[in-house]
mmCIF file of C-alpha atoms in Angstrom:
data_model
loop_
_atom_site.group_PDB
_atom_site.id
_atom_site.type_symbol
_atom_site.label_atom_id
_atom_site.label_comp_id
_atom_site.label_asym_id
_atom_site.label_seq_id
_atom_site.Cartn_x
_atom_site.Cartn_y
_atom_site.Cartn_z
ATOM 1 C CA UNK A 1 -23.033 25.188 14.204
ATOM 2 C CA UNK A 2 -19.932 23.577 15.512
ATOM 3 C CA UNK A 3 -20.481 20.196 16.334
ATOM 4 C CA UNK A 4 -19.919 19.595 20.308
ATOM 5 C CA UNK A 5 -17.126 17.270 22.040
ATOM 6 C CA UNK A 6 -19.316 14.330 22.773
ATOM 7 C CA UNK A 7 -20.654 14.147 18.970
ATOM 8 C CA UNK A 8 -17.446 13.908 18.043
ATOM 9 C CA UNK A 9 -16.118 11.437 20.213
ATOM 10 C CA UNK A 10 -19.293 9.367 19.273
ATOM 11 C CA UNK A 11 -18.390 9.504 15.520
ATOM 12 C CA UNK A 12 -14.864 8.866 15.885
ATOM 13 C CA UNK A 13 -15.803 6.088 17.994
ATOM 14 C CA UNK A 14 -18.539 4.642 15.290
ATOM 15 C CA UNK A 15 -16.066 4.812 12.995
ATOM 16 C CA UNK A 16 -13.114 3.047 15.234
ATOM 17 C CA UNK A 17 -15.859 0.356 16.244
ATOM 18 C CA UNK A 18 -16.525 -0.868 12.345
ATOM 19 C CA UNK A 19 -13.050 -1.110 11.665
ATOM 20 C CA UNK A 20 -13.537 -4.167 14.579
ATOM 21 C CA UNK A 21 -17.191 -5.401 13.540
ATOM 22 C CA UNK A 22 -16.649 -5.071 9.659
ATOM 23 C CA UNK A 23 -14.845 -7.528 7.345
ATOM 24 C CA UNK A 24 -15.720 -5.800 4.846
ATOM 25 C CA UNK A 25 -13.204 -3.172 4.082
ATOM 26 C CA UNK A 26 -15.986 -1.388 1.667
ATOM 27 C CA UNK A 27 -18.392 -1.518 4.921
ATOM 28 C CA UNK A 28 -16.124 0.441 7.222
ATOM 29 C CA UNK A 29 -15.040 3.131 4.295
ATOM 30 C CA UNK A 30 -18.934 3.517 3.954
ATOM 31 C CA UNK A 31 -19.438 4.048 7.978
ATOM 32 C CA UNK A 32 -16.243 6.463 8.313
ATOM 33 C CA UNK A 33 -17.407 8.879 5.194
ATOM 34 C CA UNK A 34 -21.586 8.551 6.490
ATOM 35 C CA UNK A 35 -19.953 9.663 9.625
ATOM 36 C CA UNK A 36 -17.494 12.767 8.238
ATOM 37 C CA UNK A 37 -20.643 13.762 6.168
ATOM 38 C CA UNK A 38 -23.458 13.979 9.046
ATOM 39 C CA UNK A 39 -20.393 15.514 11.292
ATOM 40 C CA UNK A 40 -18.945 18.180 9.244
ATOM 41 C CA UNK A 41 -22.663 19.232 7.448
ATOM 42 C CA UNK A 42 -21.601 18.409 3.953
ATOM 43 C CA UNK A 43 -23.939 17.522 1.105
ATOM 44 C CA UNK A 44 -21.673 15.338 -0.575
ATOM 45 C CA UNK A 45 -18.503 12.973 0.928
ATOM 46 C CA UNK A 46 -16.140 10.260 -0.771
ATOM 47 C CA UNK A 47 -13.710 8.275 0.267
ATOM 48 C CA UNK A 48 -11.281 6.340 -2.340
ATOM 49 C CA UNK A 49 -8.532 3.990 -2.299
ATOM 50 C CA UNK A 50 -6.391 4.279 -5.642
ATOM 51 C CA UNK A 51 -5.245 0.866 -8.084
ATOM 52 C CA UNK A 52 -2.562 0.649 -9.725
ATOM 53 C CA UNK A 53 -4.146 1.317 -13.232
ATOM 54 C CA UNK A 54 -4.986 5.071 -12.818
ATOM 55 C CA UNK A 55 -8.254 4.393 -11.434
ATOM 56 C CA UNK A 56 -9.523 3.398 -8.068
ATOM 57 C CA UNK A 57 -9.851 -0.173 -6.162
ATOM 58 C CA UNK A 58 -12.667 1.490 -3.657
ATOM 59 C CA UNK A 59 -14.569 4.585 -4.280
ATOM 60 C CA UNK A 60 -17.635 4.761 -1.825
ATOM 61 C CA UNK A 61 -19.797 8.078 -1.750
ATOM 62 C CA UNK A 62 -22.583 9.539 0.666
ATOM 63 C CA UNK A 63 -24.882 12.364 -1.123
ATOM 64 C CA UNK A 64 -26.012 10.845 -4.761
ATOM 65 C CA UNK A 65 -28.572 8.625 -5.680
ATOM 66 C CA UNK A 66 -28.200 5.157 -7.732
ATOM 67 C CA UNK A 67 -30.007 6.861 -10.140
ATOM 68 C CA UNK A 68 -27.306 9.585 -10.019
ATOM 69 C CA UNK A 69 -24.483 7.527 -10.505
ATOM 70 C CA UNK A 70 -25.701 5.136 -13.099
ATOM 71 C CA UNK A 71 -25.817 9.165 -15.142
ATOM 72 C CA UNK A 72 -22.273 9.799 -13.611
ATOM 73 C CA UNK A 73 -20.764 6.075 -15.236
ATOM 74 C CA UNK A 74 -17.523 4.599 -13.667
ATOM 75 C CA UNK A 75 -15.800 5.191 -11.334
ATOM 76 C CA UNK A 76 -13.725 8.331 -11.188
ATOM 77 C CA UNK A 77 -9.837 8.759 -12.544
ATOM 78 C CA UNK A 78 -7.052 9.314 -10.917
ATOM 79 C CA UNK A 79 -7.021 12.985 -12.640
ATOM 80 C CA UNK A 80 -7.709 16.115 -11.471
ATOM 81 C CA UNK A 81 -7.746 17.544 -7.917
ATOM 82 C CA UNK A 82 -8.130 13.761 -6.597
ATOM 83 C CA UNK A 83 -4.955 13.088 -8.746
ATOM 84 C CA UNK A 84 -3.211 16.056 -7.197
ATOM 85 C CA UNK A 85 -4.038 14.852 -3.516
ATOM 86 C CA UNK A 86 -2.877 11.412 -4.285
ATOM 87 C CA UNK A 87 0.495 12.672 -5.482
ATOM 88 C CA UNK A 88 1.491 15.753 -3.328
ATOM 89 C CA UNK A 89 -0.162 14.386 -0.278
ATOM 90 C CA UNK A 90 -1.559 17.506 1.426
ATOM 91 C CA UNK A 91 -4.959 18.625 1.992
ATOM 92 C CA UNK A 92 -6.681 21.280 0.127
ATOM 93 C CA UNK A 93 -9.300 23.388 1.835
ATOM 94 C CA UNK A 94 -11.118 26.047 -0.856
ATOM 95 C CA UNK A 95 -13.901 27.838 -1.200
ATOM 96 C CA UNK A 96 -14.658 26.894 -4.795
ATOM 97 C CA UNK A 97 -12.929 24.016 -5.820
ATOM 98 C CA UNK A 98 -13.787 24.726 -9.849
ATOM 99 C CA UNK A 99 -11.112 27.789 -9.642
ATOM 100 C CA UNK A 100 -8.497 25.903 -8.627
ATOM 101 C CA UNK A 101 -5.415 25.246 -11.294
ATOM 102 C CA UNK A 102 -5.368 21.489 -10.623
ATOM 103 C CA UNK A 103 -9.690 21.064 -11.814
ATOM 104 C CA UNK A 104 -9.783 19.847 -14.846
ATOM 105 C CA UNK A 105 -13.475 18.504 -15.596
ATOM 106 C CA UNK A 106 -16.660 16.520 -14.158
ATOM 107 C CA UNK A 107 -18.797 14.043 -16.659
ATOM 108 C CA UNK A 108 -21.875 16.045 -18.021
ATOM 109 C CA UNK A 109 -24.084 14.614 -15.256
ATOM 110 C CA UNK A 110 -21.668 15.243 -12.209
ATOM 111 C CA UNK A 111 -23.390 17.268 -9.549
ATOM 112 C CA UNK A 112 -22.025 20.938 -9.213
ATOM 113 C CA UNK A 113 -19.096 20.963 -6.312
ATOM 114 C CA UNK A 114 -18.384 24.268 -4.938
ATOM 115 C CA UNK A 115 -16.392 24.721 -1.732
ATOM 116 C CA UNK A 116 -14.326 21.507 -0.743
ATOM 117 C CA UNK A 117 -12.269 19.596 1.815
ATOM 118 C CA UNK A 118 -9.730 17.210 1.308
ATOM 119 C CA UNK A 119 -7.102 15.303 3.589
ATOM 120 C CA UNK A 120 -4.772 12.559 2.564
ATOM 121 C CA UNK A 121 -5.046 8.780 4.615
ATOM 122 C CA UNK A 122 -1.561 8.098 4.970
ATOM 123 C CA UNK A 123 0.153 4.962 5.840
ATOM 124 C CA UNK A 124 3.313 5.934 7.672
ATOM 125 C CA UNK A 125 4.870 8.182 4.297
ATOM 126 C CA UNK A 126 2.943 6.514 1.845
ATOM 127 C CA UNK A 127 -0.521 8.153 0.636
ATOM 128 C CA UNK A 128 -3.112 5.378 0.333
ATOM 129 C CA UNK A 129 -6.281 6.842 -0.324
ATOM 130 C CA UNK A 130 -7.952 10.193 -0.264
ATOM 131 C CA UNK A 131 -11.410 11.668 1.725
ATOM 132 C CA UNK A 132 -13.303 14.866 0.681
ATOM 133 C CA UNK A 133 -16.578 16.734 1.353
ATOM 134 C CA UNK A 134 -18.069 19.298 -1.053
ATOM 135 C CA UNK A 135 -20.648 21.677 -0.102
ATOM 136 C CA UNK A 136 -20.884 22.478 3.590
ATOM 137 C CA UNK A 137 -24.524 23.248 3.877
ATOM 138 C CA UNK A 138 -24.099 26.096 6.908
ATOM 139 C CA UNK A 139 -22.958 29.831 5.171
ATOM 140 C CA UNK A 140 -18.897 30.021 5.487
ATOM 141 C CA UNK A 141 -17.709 26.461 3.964
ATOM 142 C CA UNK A 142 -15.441 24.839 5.734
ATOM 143 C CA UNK A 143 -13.299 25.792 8.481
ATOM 144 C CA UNK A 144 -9.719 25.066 9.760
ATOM 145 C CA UNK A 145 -11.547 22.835 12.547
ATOM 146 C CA UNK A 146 -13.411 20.564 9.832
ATOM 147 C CA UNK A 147 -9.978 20.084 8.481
ATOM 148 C CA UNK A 148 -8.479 19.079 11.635
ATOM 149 C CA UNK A 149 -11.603 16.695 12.383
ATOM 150 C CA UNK A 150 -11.634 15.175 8.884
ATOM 151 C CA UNK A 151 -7.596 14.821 9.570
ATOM 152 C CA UNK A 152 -8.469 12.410 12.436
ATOM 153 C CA UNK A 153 -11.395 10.553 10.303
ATOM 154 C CA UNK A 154 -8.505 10.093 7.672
ATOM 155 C CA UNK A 155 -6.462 8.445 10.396
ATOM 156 C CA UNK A 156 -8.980 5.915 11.227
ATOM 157 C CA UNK A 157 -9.962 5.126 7.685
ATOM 158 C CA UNK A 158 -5.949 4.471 7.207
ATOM 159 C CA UNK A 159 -6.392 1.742 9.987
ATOM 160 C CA UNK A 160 -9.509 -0.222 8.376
ATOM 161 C CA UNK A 161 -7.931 0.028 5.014
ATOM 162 C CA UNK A 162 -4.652 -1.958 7.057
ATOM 163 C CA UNK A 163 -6.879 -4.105 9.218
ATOM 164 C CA UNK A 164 -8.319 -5.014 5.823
ATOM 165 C CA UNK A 165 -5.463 -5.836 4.028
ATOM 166 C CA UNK A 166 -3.715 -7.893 6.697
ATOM 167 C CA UNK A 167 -7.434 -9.689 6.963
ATOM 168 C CA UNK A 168 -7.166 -10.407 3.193
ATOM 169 C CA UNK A 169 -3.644 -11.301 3.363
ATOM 170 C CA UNK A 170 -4.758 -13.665 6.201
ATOM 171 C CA UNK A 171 -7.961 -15.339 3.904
ATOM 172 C CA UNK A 172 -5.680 -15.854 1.355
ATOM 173 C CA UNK A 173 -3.263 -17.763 3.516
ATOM 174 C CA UNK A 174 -5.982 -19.942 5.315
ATOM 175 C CA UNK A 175 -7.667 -20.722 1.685
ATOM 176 C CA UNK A 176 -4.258 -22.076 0.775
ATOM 177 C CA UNK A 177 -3.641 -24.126 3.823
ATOM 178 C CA UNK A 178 -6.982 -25.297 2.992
ATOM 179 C CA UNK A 179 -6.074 -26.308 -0.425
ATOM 180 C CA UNK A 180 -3.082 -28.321 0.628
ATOM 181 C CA UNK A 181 -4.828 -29.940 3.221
ATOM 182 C CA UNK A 182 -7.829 -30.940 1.018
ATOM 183 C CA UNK A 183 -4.851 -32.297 -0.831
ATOM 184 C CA UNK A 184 -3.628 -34.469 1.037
ATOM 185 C CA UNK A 185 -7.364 -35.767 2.265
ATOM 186 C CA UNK A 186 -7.748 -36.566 -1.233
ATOM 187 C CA UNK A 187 -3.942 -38.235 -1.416
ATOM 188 C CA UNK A 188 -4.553 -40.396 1.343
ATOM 189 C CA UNK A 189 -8.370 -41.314 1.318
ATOM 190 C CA UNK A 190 -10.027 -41.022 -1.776
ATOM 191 C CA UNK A 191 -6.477 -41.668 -4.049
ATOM 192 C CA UNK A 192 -5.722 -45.283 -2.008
ATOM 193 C CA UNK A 193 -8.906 -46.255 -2.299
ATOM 194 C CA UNK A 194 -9.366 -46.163 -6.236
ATOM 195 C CA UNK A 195 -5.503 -47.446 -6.508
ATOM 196 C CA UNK A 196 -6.463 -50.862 -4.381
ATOM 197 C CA UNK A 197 -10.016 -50.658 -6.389
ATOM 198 C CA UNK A 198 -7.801 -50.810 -9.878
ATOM 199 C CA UNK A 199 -5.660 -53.722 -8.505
ATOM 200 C CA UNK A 200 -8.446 -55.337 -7.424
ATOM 201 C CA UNK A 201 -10.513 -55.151 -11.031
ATOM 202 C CA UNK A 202 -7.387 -56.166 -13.009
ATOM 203 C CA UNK A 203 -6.931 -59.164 -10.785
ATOM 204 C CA UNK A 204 -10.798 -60.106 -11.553
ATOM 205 C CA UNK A 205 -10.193 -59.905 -15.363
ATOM 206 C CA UNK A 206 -7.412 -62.040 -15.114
ATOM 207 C CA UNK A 207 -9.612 -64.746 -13.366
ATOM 208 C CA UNK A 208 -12.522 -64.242 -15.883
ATOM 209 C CA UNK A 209 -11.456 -67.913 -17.870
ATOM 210 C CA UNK A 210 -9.558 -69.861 -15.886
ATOM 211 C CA UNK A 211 -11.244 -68.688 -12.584
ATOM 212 C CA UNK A 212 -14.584 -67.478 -12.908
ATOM 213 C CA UNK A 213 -15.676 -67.848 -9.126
ATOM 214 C CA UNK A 214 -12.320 -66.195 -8.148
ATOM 215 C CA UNK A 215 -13.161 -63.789 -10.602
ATOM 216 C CA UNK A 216 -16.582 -63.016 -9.231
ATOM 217 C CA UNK A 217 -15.408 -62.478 -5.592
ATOM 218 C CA UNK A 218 -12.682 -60.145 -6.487
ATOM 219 C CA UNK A 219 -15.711 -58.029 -9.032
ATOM 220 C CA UNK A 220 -17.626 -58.098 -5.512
ATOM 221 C CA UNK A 221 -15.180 -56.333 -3.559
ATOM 222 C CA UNK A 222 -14.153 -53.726 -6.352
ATOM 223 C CA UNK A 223 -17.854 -52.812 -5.820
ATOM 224 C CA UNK A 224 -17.487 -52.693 -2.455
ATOM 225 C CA UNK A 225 -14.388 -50.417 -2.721
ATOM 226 C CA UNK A 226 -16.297 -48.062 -5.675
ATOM 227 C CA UNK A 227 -18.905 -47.762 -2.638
ATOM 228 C CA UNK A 228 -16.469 -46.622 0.046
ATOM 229 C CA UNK A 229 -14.292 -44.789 -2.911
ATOM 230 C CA UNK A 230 -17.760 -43.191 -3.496
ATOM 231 C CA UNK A 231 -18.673 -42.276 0.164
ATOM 232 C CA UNK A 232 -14.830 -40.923 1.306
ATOM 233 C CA UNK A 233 -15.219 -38.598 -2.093
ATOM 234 C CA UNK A 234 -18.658 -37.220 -1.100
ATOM 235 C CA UNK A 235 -17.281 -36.507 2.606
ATOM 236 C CA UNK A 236 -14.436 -34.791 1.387
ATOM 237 C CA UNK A 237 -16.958 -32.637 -0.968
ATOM 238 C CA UNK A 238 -19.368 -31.747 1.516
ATOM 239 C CA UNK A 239 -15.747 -29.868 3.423
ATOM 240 C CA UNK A 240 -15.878 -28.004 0.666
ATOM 241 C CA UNK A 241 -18.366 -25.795 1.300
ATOM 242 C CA UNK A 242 -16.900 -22.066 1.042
ATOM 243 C CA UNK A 243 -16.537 -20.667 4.461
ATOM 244 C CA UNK A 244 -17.854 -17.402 3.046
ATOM 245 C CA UNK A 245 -21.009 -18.618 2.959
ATOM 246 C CA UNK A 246 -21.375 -19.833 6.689
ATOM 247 C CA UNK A 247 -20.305 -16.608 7.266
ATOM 248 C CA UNK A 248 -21.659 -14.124 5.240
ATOM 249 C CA UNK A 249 -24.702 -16.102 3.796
ATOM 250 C CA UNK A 250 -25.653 -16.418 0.060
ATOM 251 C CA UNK A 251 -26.101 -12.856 -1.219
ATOM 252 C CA UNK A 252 -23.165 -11.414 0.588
ATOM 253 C CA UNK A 253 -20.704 -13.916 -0.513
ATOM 254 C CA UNK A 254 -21.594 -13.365 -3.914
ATOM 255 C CA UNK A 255 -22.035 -9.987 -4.113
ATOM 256 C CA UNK A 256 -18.294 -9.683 -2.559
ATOM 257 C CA UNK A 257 -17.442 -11.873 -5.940
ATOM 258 C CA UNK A 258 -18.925 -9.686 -7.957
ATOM 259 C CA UNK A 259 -17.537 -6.413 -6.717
ATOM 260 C CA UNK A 260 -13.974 -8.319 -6.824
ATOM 261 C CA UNK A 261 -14.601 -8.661 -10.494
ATOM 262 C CA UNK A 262 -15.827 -5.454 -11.267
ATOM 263 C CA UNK A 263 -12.232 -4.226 -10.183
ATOM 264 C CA UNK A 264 -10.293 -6.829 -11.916
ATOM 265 C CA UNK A 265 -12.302 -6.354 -15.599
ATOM 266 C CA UNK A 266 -12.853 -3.679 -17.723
ATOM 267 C CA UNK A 267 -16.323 -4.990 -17.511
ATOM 268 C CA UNK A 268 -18.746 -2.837 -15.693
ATOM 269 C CA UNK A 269 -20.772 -5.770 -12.987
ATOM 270 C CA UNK A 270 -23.599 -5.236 -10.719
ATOM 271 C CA UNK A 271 -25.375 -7.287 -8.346
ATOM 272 C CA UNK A 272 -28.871 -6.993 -7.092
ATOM 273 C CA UNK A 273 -30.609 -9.517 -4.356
ATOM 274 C CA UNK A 274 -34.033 -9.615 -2.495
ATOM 275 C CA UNK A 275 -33.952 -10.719 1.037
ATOM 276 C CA UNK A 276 -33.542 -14.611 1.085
ATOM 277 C CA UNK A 277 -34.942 -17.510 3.009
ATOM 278 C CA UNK A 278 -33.183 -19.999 4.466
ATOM 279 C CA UNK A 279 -31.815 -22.158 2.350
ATOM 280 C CA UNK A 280 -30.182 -25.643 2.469
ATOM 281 C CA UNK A 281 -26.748 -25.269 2.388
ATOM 282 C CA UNK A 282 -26.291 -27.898 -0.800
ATOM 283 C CA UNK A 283 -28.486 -25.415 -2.672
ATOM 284 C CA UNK A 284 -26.113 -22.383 -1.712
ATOM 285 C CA UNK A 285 -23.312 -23.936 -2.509
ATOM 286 C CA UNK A 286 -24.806 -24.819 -5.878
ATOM 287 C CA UNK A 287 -26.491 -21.337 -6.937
ATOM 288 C CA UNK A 288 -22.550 -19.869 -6.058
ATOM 289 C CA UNK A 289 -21.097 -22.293 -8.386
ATOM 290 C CA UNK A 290 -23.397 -21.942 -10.872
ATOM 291 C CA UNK A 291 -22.937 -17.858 -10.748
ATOM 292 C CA UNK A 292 -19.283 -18.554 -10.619
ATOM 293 C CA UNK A 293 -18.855 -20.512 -13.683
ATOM 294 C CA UNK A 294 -21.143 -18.046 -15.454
ATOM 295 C CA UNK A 295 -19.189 -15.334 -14.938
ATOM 296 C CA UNK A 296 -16.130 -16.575 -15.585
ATOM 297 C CA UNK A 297 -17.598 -17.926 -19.273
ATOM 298 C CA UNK A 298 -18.758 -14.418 -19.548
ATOM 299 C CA UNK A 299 -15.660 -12.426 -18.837
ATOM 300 C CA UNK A 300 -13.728 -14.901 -20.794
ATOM 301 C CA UNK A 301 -15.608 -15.172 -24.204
ATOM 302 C CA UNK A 302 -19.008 -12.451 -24.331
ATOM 303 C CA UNK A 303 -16.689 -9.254 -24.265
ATOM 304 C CA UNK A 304 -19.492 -7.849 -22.236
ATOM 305 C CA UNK A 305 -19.377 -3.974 -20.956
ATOM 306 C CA UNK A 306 -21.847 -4.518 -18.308
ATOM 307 C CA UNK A 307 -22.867 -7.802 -17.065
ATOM 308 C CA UNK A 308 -25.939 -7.959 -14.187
ATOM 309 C CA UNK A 309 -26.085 -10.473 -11.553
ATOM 310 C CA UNK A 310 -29.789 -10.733 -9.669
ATOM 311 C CA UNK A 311 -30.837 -12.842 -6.839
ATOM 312 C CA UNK A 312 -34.831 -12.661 -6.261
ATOM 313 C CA UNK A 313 -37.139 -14.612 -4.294
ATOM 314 C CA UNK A 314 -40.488 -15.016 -5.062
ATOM 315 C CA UNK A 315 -43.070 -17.495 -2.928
ATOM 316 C CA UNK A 316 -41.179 -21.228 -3.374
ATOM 317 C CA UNK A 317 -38.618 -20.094 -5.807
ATOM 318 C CA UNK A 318 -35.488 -18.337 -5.719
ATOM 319 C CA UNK A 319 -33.994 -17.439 -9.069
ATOM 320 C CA UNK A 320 -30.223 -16.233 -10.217
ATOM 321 C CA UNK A 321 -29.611 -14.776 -13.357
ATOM 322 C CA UNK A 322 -26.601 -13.456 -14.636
ATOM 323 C CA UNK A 323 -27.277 -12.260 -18.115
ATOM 324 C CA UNK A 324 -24.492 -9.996 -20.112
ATOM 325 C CA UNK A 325 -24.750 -7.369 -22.981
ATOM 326 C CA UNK A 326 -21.719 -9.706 -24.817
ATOM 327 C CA UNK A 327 -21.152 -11.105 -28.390
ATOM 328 C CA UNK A 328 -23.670 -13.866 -27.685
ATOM 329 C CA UNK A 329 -23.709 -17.455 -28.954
ATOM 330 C CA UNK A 330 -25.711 -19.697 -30.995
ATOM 331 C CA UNK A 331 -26.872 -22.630 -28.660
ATOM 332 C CA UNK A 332 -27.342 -25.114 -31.214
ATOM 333 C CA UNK A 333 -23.492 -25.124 -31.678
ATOM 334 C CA UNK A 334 -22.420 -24.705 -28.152
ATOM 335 C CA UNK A 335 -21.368 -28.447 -26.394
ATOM 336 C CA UNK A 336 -19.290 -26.661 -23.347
ATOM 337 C CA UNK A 337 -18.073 -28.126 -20.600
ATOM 338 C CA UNK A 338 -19.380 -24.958 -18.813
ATOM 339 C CA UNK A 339 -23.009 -25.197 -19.731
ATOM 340 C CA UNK A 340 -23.084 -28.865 -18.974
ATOM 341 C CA UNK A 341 -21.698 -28.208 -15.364
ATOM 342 C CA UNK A 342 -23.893 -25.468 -14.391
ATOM 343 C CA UNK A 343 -26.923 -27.762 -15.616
ATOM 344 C CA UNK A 344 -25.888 -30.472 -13.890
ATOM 345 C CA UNK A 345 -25.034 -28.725 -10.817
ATOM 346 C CA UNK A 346 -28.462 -26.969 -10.892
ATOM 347 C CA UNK A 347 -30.434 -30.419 -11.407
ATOM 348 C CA UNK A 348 -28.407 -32.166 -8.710
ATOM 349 C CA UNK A 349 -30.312 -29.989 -6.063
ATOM 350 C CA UNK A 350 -33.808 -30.083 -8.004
ATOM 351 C CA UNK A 351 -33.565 -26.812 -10.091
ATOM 352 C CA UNK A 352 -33.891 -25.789 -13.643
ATOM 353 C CA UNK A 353 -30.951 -24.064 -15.308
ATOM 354 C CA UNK A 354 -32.113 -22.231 -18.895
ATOM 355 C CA UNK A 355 -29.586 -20.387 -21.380
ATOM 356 C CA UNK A 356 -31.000 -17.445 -23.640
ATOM 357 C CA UNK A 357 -28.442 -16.472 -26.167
ATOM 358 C CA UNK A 358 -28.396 -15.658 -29.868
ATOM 359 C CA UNK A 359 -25.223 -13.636 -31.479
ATOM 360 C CA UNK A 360 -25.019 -10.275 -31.454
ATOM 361 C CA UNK A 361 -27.249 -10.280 -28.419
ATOM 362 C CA UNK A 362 -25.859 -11.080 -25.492
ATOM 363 C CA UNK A 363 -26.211 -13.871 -22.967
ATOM 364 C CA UNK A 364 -28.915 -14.542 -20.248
ATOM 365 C CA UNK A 365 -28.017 -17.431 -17.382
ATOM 366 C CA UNK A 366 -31.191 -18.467 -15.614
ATOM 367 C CA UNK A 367 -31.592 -20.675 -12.234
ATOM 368 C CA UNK A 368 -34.385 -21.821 -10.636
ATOM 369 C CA UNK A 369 -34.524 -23.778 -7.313
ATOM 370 C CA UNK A 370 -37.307 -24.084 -4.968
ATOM 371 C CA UNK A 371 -37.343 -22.544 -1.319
#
């Protein structure tokens, strides 16, 4: 059954609304090929944006399980039919896509595709991504009016993959300004400070002999100065705080870390999270760190292929692990910097941090902090 005028308008307009409610450029993809799916009556839709390493930088899919694409492994190749559409930048409407010259192959647990739609997104000339359904479930596959409507879905997906860009563009601007600004705070409050608080202590050792009660007012105010060195340094800190998580929250800031990594590393990294309670925002800061740090140790030294990042609550407790399938180390050699961080960082909030490691068998980072 053709779908009528106002269902499409309402799907077009779904889609055109998360490109304006979404930061998440992975969000709207996921709302624009839910909607092309339930629209057009196909079993399976994708949507993906290509790197520039052969493979893709977002692949999101409506029709298969977790369970099926754990079987399936990573992400797909630029090869293929999905190759082809990426480089001669037409669509391809066909009523069984495995007799087509430019198929090559599915892994051994891909589900069976038959007939199959596919339209470029386009960016003015340039072909940024590619959308496709597979297996219309009304008798007749898919028809020259699919094509057109998936056309326009492609056209909207090309504006949230821009709005995202220009979004990230903008981040990565603001986090700089940031930086230099936090500079300067640092320059011109904390920086002064511990300059006037050096004079001040090599004045006082000068005095020590022939001036001891000199000496002892000028050790009184470089405490005094430590103090407000101490108090300007902790102010500065607590600006610190990413922005991300006032305005994503905990589990979505971190899971946007991890997918960033998974596309950057030949790694494969997940991230799992129960719903969390409110949580002081020291504490947040701290777990982010802490799973920070840990990756980056990881993908630095374990040469891990899959590495696991889980957030759970449990009554009281909320617990982060990050634990790896790496090389492993042997603890009673390890003094890093790292380890001694992430400890410290965990205590300074009132949690336990615990390391399970052993070569040869990987690496288990484990946080506890009350809730």
């Amino acid at each position: 059954m053709t779908p009528d005028r106002d269902e499409i308008l309402q799907a077009v307009s779904t889609a055109v609304l998360a490109v304006t409610r979404h930061l998440s450029v992975r969000e709207v993809l996921q709302v624009i090929v839910r909607s092309a799916q339930r629209l057009l009556d196909a079993r399976y839709a994708a949507l993906g944006v290509p790197d520039e390493d052969g493979s893709f930088a977002e692949f999101v899919a409506e029709g298969l399980t977790d369970k099926q694409w754990e079987a399936i492994g990573p992400l797909p190749r630029q090869h293929g039919m999905l190759g082809a559409m990426l480089v001669e930048g037409t669509p391809a409407r066909l009523p069984d896509l495995r007799e087509d010259p430019r198929f090559e192959w599915w892994p051994k647990a891909h589900p069976v595709m038959k007939d199959f739609l596919g339209v470029p997104i386009r960016d003015g000339d340039q072909v940024i991504g590619i959308i496709f359904l597979a297996n219309k479930r009304t008798k007749g596959g898919f028809t020259e009016d699919d094509q057109n409507l998936l056309t326009l879905f492609a056209a909207h997906a090309a504006i949230a993959l821009t709005n995202a860009r220009l979004y990230e563009r903008g981040r990565e601007l603001a986090m700089l300004e940031e930086r230099n600004r936090m500079a300067r705070e640092l320059h011109d409050a904390v920086t002064q400070k511990l300059f006037s608080l050096r004079l001040t202590a090599q004045a006082a050792a000068t005095m020590l002999d022939s001036a001891p009660d000199k000496a002892a007012v000028e050790l009184d105010r470089v405490q005094r100065l430590a103090g407000e060195a101490l108090a300007e340094l902790r102010a500065v800190i607590v600006e610190l705080r990413p922005a991300e998580l006032d305005r994503h929250g905990l589990a979505e800031t971190l899971r946007k870390h991890v997918r960033m990594l998974d596309r950057l590393q030949s790694a494969r990294l997940s991230f799992e999270h129960d719903d969390l309670p409110d949580l002081p925002s020291a504490t947040e800061v701290v777990l982010l760190r802490v799973a920070q740090e840990a990756l980056h140790n990881t993908l630095r030294h374990a040469a891990a292929t899959h590495v696991a990042v889980r957030l759970t609550h449990e009554p009281g407790k909320v617990t982060l692990v990050i634990s790896d399938d790496g090389r492993g180390f042997d603890q009673a050699e390890s003094r890093g910097l790292g380890l001694i961080s992430m400890r410290d960082r965990a205590e300074s909030v009132g949690g336990d941090l615990r390391v399970v490691s052993a070569p040869g068998e990987g690496t288990t980072v484990l946080v506890e902090v009350n809730a």
